[in-house]
Coordinates of C-alpha atoms (C1' of nucleotides) in Angstrom, one line a residue:
Chain Q
M1 CA -34.0 -1.7 -8.6
T2 CA -36.8 -2.9 -6.4
D3 CA -36.6 -5.6 -3.9
A4 CA -38.9 -7.9 -6.4
D5 CA -35.8 -7.6 -8.9
L6 CA -33.1 -8.9 -6.4
P7 CA -33.5 -12.5 -7.0
A8 CA -33.2 -12.2 -10.9
F9 CA -30.4 -9.7 -10.2
R10 CA -28.5 -12.2 -8.0
A11 CA -29.1 -15.1 -10.3
A12 CA -27.7 -13.3 -13.4
L13 CA -24.7 -12.1 -11.3
L14 CA -23.9 -15.5 -9.9
D15 CA -24.2 -17.1 -13.3
W16 CA -22.1 -14.7 -14.7
Y17 CA -19.5 -15.1 -12.0
A18 CA -19.5 -19.0 -12.3
A19 CA -18.4 -18.7 -16.0
H20 CA -16.3 -15.6 -15.8
G21 CA -14.7 -15.1 -12.4
R22 CA -11.1 -15.4 -12.1
D23 CA -9.3 -18.3 -10.4
L24 CA -7.5 -16.2 -7.5
P25 CA -5.5 -18.2 -5.0
W26 CA -7.3 -16.6 -2.0
R27 CA -10.7 -17.6 -3.6
R28 CA -9.9 -21.2 -2.9
T29 CA -10.2 -21.5 0.6
R30 CA -12.6 -20.2 3.4
D31 CA -9.9 -20.3 6.1
P32 CA -10.0 -16.7 7.5
Y33 CA -6.3 -16.5 7.9
P34 CA -5.2 -16.6 4.2
I35 CA -8.3 -14.5 3.4
W36 CA -7.4 -11.9 5.9
V37 CA -4.0 -11.6 4.8
S38 CA -5.1 -11.2 1.1
E39 CA -7.7 -8.7 2.0
V40 CA -5.1 -6.4 3.9
M41 CA -2.4 -6.8 0.9
L42 CA -5.3 -5.8 -1.5
Q43 CA -6.2 -2.5 0.4
Q44 CA -5.4 0.2 -2.1
T45 CA -3.2 -2.5 -4.2
T46 CA -3.6 -4.3 -7.2
V47 CA -4.4 -7.9 -7.8
A48 CA -1.5 -8.3 -10.1
A49 CA 0.8 -6.7 -7.6
V50 CA -0.7 -8.8 -4.6
V51 CA -0.5 -12.5 -5.8
P52 CA 3.3 -12.9 -5.5
Y53 CA 3.6 -11.3 -2.1
W54 CA 0.6 -13.2 -1.0
E55 CA 2.2 -16.8 -2.2
R56 CA 5.7 -15.8 -0.4
F57 CA 3.8 -14.5 2.7
L58 CA 1.5 -17.7 3.3
E59 CA 4.7 -19.9 2.8
A60 CA 6.7 -18.0 5.2
F61 CA 3.9 -17.8 7.7
P62 CA 1.4 -20.5 7.1
T63 CA -0.8 -19.9 10.0
V64 CA -1.9 -17.1 12.1
E65 CA 0.0 -18.7 14.9
A66 CA 3.1 -18.4 12.8
L67 CA 2.8 -15.0 11.9
A68 CA 2.0 -14.0 15.5
A69 CA 5.4 -15.5 16.6
A70 CA 7.4 -14.1 13.8
P71 CA 9.7 -10.9 14.5
E72 CA 8.0 -7.8 13.0
S73 CA 11.4 -7.4 10.9
A74 CA 10.7 -10.6 9.2
V75 CA 6.9 -9.5 8.4
L76 CA 8.2 -6.2 7.1
R77 CA 11.0 -7.8 4.9
L78 CA 8.4 -10.0 3.1
W79 CA 6.0 -6.8 2.9
E80 CA 8.8 -4.8 1.3
G81 CA 7.8 -3.4 -1.9
L82 CA 4.2 -3.5 -1.4
G83 CA 3.8 -0.1 0.2
Y84 CA 1.6 1.3 3.0
Y85 CA 3.8 -0.6 5.5
S86 CA 1.5 0.1 8.5
R87 CA -0.7 -2.6 6.9
A88 CA 2.0 -5.0 7.7
R89 CA 2.5 -3.6 11.2
N90 CA -1.2 -3.9 11.9
L91 CA -1.4 -7.4 10.2
H92 CA 1.3 -8.5 12.9
A93 CA -0.4 -6.8 15.6
A94 CA -3.7 -8.3 14.8
A95 CA -2.3 -11.7 14.4
K96 CA -1.1 -11.4 18.0
A97 CA -4.4 -10.3 19.0
V98 CA -6.1 -13.2 17.5
V99 CA -3.7 -15.9 18.9
E100 CA -4.0 -14.3 22.2
R101 CA -7.8 -14.3 22.0
G102 CA -7.7 -18.0 21.0
E103 CA -10.0 -17.9 17.9
W104 CA -11.1 -15.6 15.4
P105 CA -13.7 -12.9 15.8
R106 CA -16.8 -14.3 14.0
S107 CA -18.7 -10.9 13.6
V108 CA -17.9 -7.8 11.7
E109 CA -17.8 -6.1 15.1
G110 CA -15.3 -8.3 16.3
L111 CA -13.2 -8.3 13.2
R112 CA -13.4 -4.4 13.2
D113 CA -11.5 -4.2 16.5
L114 CA -8.6 -5.8 15.1
P115 CA -5.9 -3.1 13.9
G116 CA -6.2 -2.5 10.3
V117 CA -9.4 -4.0 9.8
G118 CA -12.0 -1.4 8.6
R119 CA -15.6 -1.7 7.6
Y120 CA -14.7 -3.2 4.2
T121 CA -12.2 -5.7 5.4
A122 CA -14.2 -7.0 8.2
G123 CA -17.2 -7.4 5.8
A124 CA -15.1 -9.2 3.4
V125 CA -13.4 -11.6 5.9
A126 CA -17.1 -12.1 7.6
S127 CA -18.6 -12.9 4.3
F128 CA -15.8 -15.0 2.6
A129 CA -14.5 -17.2 5.4
F130 CA -17.7 -17.3 7.5
G131 CA -20.8 -17.0 5.2
L132 CA -22.1 -14.1 7.2
P133 CA -24.5 -11.6 5.0
A134 CA -21.9 -8.6 5.7
P135 CA -22.0 -5.8 3.0
I136 CA -18.8 -4.5 1.3
V137 CA -18.0 -1.4 -0.6
E138 CA -14.5 -0.9 -2.1
A139 CA -13.2 0.5 -5.3
N140 CA -14.7 -2.0 -7.5
T141 CA -18.0 -2.1 -5.9
L142 CA -18.3 1.7 -5.3
R143 CA -18.0 2.1 -9.0
L144 CA -20.6 -0.8 -9.7
Y145 CA -23.0 0.5 -7.2
A146 CA -22.9 4.1 -8.1
R147 CA -23.4 3.3 -12.0
L148 CA -26.4 0.7 -10.8
L149 CA -28.1 3.4 -8.7
A150 CA -27.1 6.2 -11.1
Y151 CA -25.7 7.9 -8.3
R152 CA -24.9 11.4 -9.6
G153 CA -23.3 12.9 -6.3
D154 CA -19.8 12.1 -5.0
P155 CA -20.0 8.4 -4.0
R156 CA -17.0 9.1 -1.6
S157 CA -19.1 11.8 0.5
S158 CA -20.8 10.8 3.7
A159 CA -24.2 10.7 1.9
G160 CA -22.7 9.0 -1.1
Q161 CA -21.2 6.2 1.4
A162 CA -24.4 5.9 3.2
A163 CA -26.1 5.2 -0.1
L164 CA -23.6 2.6 -1.4
W165 CA -23.3 0.8 2.0
D166 CA -27.1 0.6 2.2
F167 CA -27.4 -0.8 -1.4
A168 CA -24.6 -3.4 -0.6
E169 CA -26.7 -4.6 2.2
R170 CA -29.7 -4.7 0.2
I171 CA -28.4 -6.9 -2.5
L172 CA -27.2 -9.7 -0.2
P173 CA -29.3 -12.8 -0.1
P174 CA -31.4 -13.2 3.1
S175 CA -29.7 -15.5 5.7
P176 CA -31.3 -18.5 7.3
S177 CA -31.7 -16.9 10.5
E178 CA -32.9 -13.7 9.2
S179 CA -35.6 -15.3 7.0
G180 CA -36.6 -17.5 9.8
E181 CA -36.9 -20.6 7.4
S182 CA -34.4 -22.4 5.3
G183 CA -33.0 -19.0 3.7
S184 CA -32.3 -18.7 0.0
G185 CA -29.4 -21.0 0.0
V186 CA -27.1 -18.3 -1.6
D187 CA -23.9 -17.6 -0.1
P188 CA -23.4 -13.9 0.8
G189 CA -19.7 -14.5 0.2
L190 CA -20.1 -15.6 -3.3
V191 CA -22.4 -12.5 -4.0
N192 CA -19.6 -10.3 -2.7
Q193 CA -17.0 -12.0 -4.7
A194 CA -19.1 -11.7 -7.8
V195 CA -19.8 -8.0 -7.5
M196 CA -16.2 -7.1 -6.8
E197 CA -15.3 -9.2 -9.9
L198 CA -17.9 -7.5 -11.9
G199 CA -16.9 -4.1 -11.0
G200 CA -13.3 -5.0 -11.5
T201 CA -13.4 -6.7 -14.8
V202 CA -16.6 -5.5 -16.6
C203 CA -17.8 -2.3 -14.9
T204 CA -14.4 -0.8 -15.4
V205 CA -13.3 2.7 -14.9
K206 CA -12.9 3.6 -18.4
E207 CA -15.0 2.2 -21.2
P208 CA -17.0 -0.2 -19.1
R209 CA -18.1 -3.3 -21.2
C210 CA -21.7 -2.9 -20.7
G211 CA -22.4 -5.4 -23.6
E212 CA -21.0 -8.0 -21.4
C213 CA -22.6 -7.1 -18.2
P214 CA -25.0 -9.4 -16.9
V215 CA -26.9 -6.7 -14.9
S216 CA -27.2 -4.1 -17.5
D217 CA -30.7 -4.4 -17.3
W218 CA -30.9 -3.2 -13.8
C219 CA -28.2 -0.4 -14.2
G220 CA -29.4 3.3 -13.9
A221 CA -26.2 4.4 -15.6
F222 CA -26.6 2.1 -18.5
T223 CA -30.2 2.8 -19.2
T224 CA -29.5 6.5 -19.1
G225 CA -26.2 6.5 -21.0
L226 CA -24.3 7.9 -18.1
Q227 CA -21.6 5.1 -17.8
S228 CA -18.8 7.6 -18.1
E229 CA -20.2 10.4 -16.0
I230 CA -20.8 8.1 -13.0
P231 CA -19.1 7.8 -10.7
L232 CA -17.4 11.3 -10.2
P233 CA -13.7 10.8 -10.5
K234 CA -11.7 11.0 -7.2
A235 CA -9.8 14.2 -6.5
R236 CA -6.3 14.2 -7.5
P237 CA -3.8 15.3 -4.8
K238 CA -1.1 17.8 -6.0
I239 CA 2.3 16.6 -6.4
T240 CA 5.0 17.6 -3.9
E241 CA 8.6 17.9 -5.2
V242 CA 11.3 16.9 -2.6
T243 CA 15.1 16.8 -2.7
E244 CA 16.4 14.6 0.0
A245 CA 20.0 13.3 0.8
T246 CA 21.2 10.2 2.0
V247 CA 24.7 9.0 3.4
A248 CA 26.4 5.5 3.4
V249 CA 29.1 5.9 6.0
R250 CA 31.6 3.1 5.8
R251 CA 33.7 1.8 8.5
A252 CA 37.3 0.6 7.8
D253 CA 36.2 -3.2 7.5
G254 CA 33.6 -2.1 5.0
A255 CA 30.5 -2.2 7.0
V256 CA 28.1 0.6 6.6
L257 CA 25.9 2.5 9.1
V258 CA 22.3 1.9 9.0
R259 CA 19.3 2.8 11.4
Q260 CA 15.8 1.1 12.1
R261 CA 13.1 4.0 11.9
D262 CA 11.2 4.8 15.0
A263 CA 7.6 4.1 15.5
D264 CA 6.5 7.8 15.0
E265 CA 8.3 8.1 11.6
R266 CA 7.5 7.2 8.2
W267 CA 8.7 3.7 7.3
A268 CA 8.4 2.7 11.1
G269 CA 10.3 -0.3 11.7
L270 CA 12.1 -0.3 8.4
W271 CA 15.8 0.2 8.2
D272 CA 17.7 3.2 6.3
F273 CA 20.7 4.7 5.8
P274 CA 20.9 8.2 7.4
R275 CA 18.5 10.4 5.4
F276 CA 17.8 14.0 5.5
E277 CA 15.9 16.8 3.7
P278 CA 18.5 19.7 3.8
P279 CA 17.4 23.2 3.3
S280 CA 16.6 23.7 -0.3
E281 CA 19.4 26.3 -1.0
L282 CA 21.8 23.6 -0.3
T283 CA 20.6 21.0 -3.0
T284 CA 19.3 23.3 -5.8
N285 CA 22.9 23.6 -7.3
V286 CA 23.9 20.2 -7.0
P287 CA 24.7 18.9 -10.5
T288 CA 23.0 15.6 -11.2
L289 CA 24.7 12.6 -9.7
D290 CA 24.6 9.8 -12.3
A291 CA 25.6 6.6 -10.8
R292 CA 29.5 6.7 -11.9
Q293 CA 32.6 4.8 -11.1
P294 CA 34.7 6.2 -9.7
A295 CA 32.6 8.5 -7.8
L296 CA 31.8 11.8 -9.0
P297 CA 34.6 14.4 -8.1
L298 CA 32.7 16.9 -6.1
G299 CA 32.5 20.6 -7.0
D300 CA 31.2 23.8 -5.9
G301 CA 27.6 22.8 -6.1
D302 CA 28.0 20.1 -3.4
T303 CA 30.3 21.6 -1.0
P304 CA 27.9 23.3 1.4
L305 CA 25.8 20.3 1.3
L306 CA 28.4 18.1 2.3
A307 CA 29.2 20.0 5.3
W308 CA 25.6 20.1 6.3
L309 CA 25.4 16.5 6.0
S310 CA 28.4 15.6 7.9
T311 CA 26.9 17.5 10.9
A312 CA 23.6 16.1 10.3
V313 CA 24.9 12.5 10.6
Q314 CA 26.8 13.2 13.5
E315 CA 23.6 14.7 15.2
Q316 CA 21.4 11.8 14.2
T317 CA 23.5 9.0 14.8
G318 CA 26.8 10.0 16.9
V319 CA 29.3 9.1 14.1
R320 CA 31.7 11.7 12.9
C321 CA 32.3 11.3 9.2
E322 CA 33.5 12.8 6.3
V323 CA 30.8 13.0 3.3
G324 CA 32.9 13.1 0.2
A325 CA 31.7 11.1 -2.8
G326 CA 28.6 11.7 -5.1
L327 CA 27.5 8.2 -5.9
L328 CA 24.0 8.1 -7.1
E329 CA 20.8 9.9 -7.9
I330 CA 17.6 8.1 -7.4
R331 CA 14.5 9.6 -9.0
H332 CA 11.3 8.1 -7.5
G333 CA 7.7 8.9 -7.9
V334 CA 5.4 7.5 -5.2
T335 CA 1.9 8.3 -4.2
R336 CA 1.8 12.2 -4.3
Y337 CA 5.6 12.8 -4.1
R338 CA 8.3 13.3 -6.8
I339 CA 11.4 12.5 -5.0
R340 CA 14.9 13.3 -5.9
L341 CA 17.4 11.5 -3.7
L342 CA 21.0 12.3 -3.6
C343 CA 23.1 9.3 -2.5
Y344 CA 26.6 10.0 -0.9
G345 CA 29.5 8.0 0.4
G346 CA 31.1 8.8 3.6
T347 CA 33.9 7.6 5.7
R348 CA 33.8 7.1 9.5
L349 CA 36.1 9.3 11.4
G350 CA 35.3 8.5 14.8
G351 CA 32.5 8.8 17.5
R352 CA 30.3 6.0 18.9
L353 CA 26.6 5.3 18.1
R354 CA 24.4 7.3 20.1
S355 CA 22.4 5.2 22.6
G356 CA 18.6 4.9 22.6
A357 CA 18.2 4.5 18.9
T358 CA 18.5 1.1 17.0
M359 CA 21.4 1.4 14.8
R360 CA 24.0 -1.2 13.4
W361 CA 27.2 -1.4 11.4
I362 CA 26.5 -3.9 8.6
Q363 CA 28.2 -5.5 5.5
P364 CA 26.4 -4.2 2.5
A365 CA 25.9 -7.8 1.4
A366 CA 23.8 -8.5 4.8
L367 CA 21.4 -5.6 3.8
T368 CA 19.5 -8.3 1.8
D369 CA 18.1 -9.5 5.2
L370 CA 16.9 -6.0 6.5
P371 CA 13.4 -4.4 5.4
L372 CA 14.4 -1.3 3.4
S373 CA 12.1 1.3 1.7
K374 CA 12.0 1.1 -2.2
T375 CA 14.8 3.9 -2.5
G376 CA 16.8 2.4 0.5
R377 CA 16.8 -1.1 -1.4
Q378 CA 18.0 0.6 -4.7
F379 CA 20.8 2.2 -2.7
A380 CA 21.6 -0.7 -1.0
T381 CA 21.7 -2.9 -4.2
R382 CA 24.0 -0.5 -6.0
L383 CA 26.5 -0.1 -3.0
A384 CA 28.1 -3.4 -3.9
D385 CA 29.1 -2.2 -7.3
L386 CA 30.5 1.4 -5.9
S387 CA 33.6 2.3 -4.2
W388 CA 34.9 5.8 -3.0
E389 CA 37.5 7.3 -1.3
G390 CA 38.7 6.0 2.0
D391 CA 38.0 2.4 0.7
S392 CA 40.0 -0.1 2.7
P393 CA 41.5 -2.5 0.1
Chain R
dA1 C1' -13.7 16.4 6.2
dA2 C1' -9.0 16.3 5.0
dA3 C1' -4.6 14.5 4.6
dA4 C1' -1.3 10.9 5.4
dC5 C1' 0.2 6.7 3.8
dG6 C1' 7.0 7.3 0.8
dG7 C1' 4.1 1.3 -3.7
dG8 C1' 2.9 -0.7 -8.2
dG9 C1' 0.1 -1.6 -12.6
dT10 C1' -2.0 0.1 -16.6
dG11 C1' -2.6 2.4 -21.0
Chain N
dC1 C1' 2.8 10.7 -17.2
dA2 C1' -2.0 10.3 -15.5
dC3 C1' -5.0 7.8 -13.1
dC4 C1' -6.2 4.1 -10.3
dC5 C1' -5.8 0.1 -6.8
dA6 C1' -10.5 -5.5 -2.9
dG7 C1' -8.9 1.2 2.6
dT8 C1' -7.5 2.3 7.2
dT9 C1' -5.9 5.5 10.6
dT10 C1' -4.8 9.9 12.1
dT11 C1' -5.3 14.9 12.3

DNA sequence: AAAACGGGGTG
DNA sequence: CACCCAGTTTT
């Protein structure tokens, strides 16, 4: 596509978008705050998954000031289930930075200085909220641009990224300041929304609907019949299998022991039951723990693991306990992991909570208010229905 | 350049 | 189950 083609290309794109663009909630505003929240939530996350989270989040934190003033734990609780939790921590930190600063950065460079805002998100907020001619490349546009350019190399490589970002910049309408005159009158944010929408709904990964594409005339892949060869697929990571064990240690009053994950751990800031990855020789012979009531009577397969867990709980928390009931087994596939999580019940024997770590005894019903991981939430939810040896009446 | 990120939707 | 998702940060 030559520069001479660009006005017609943009016109066809925008006509199509006006007729076929989805009415997504964050497209109804030019306020940087809700737009920024949506962009961070949408990082590596589908639109369908984000919509309900975005609605709840904006209701709880209607302004950047409200978000900045919130406890991190409340932010994480609203993020629970969305994954990639560093996004929530960065969002919270960035909100504080914006409030401290007194105003939003109004440039790509300024936006990129915010934690969790990279090249794409900065361009998105700059163009959608501020109407700046900032290019964007993300999953949808990577695919669209690679096909338009008939880019045969790896679009995720340095060279590929350079080519795509260059193209992303080239298709934007000239701004008034750049052209020195009145400008094109076309909103760069609208062009960016349109290319993403086209990539997301027409220029799809499998079986792109080129017959419905408003810009197929300018598409190198379509012209040469290479739609299914371009772009090259992303390398698939190898799946890692892991078996872990977690313990709900219960006190006489029914409260269970939880700890907040440290800043340098996975799930930083989230809460969790004491959780471990025991040596594999201790878990390979553990029979399946279906959720059952009463708790599974434990056999030879579990015994060495139970002793190990008892020691591990004491080392991690300071609490002495007897681990004595197989309660539940959770199988969970996430990103590149396939996890078998063995859930046990334990009874407190004595000991004090170690100082220096954030830990609490909490009634199972109150776990609703704490941010937990997916599997932590599953265990917590089932806990109300489970009872085991050592129960107080 | 590669790995981590521990979640969900879709066919 | 395989593959992908409006990426960013750390190693």
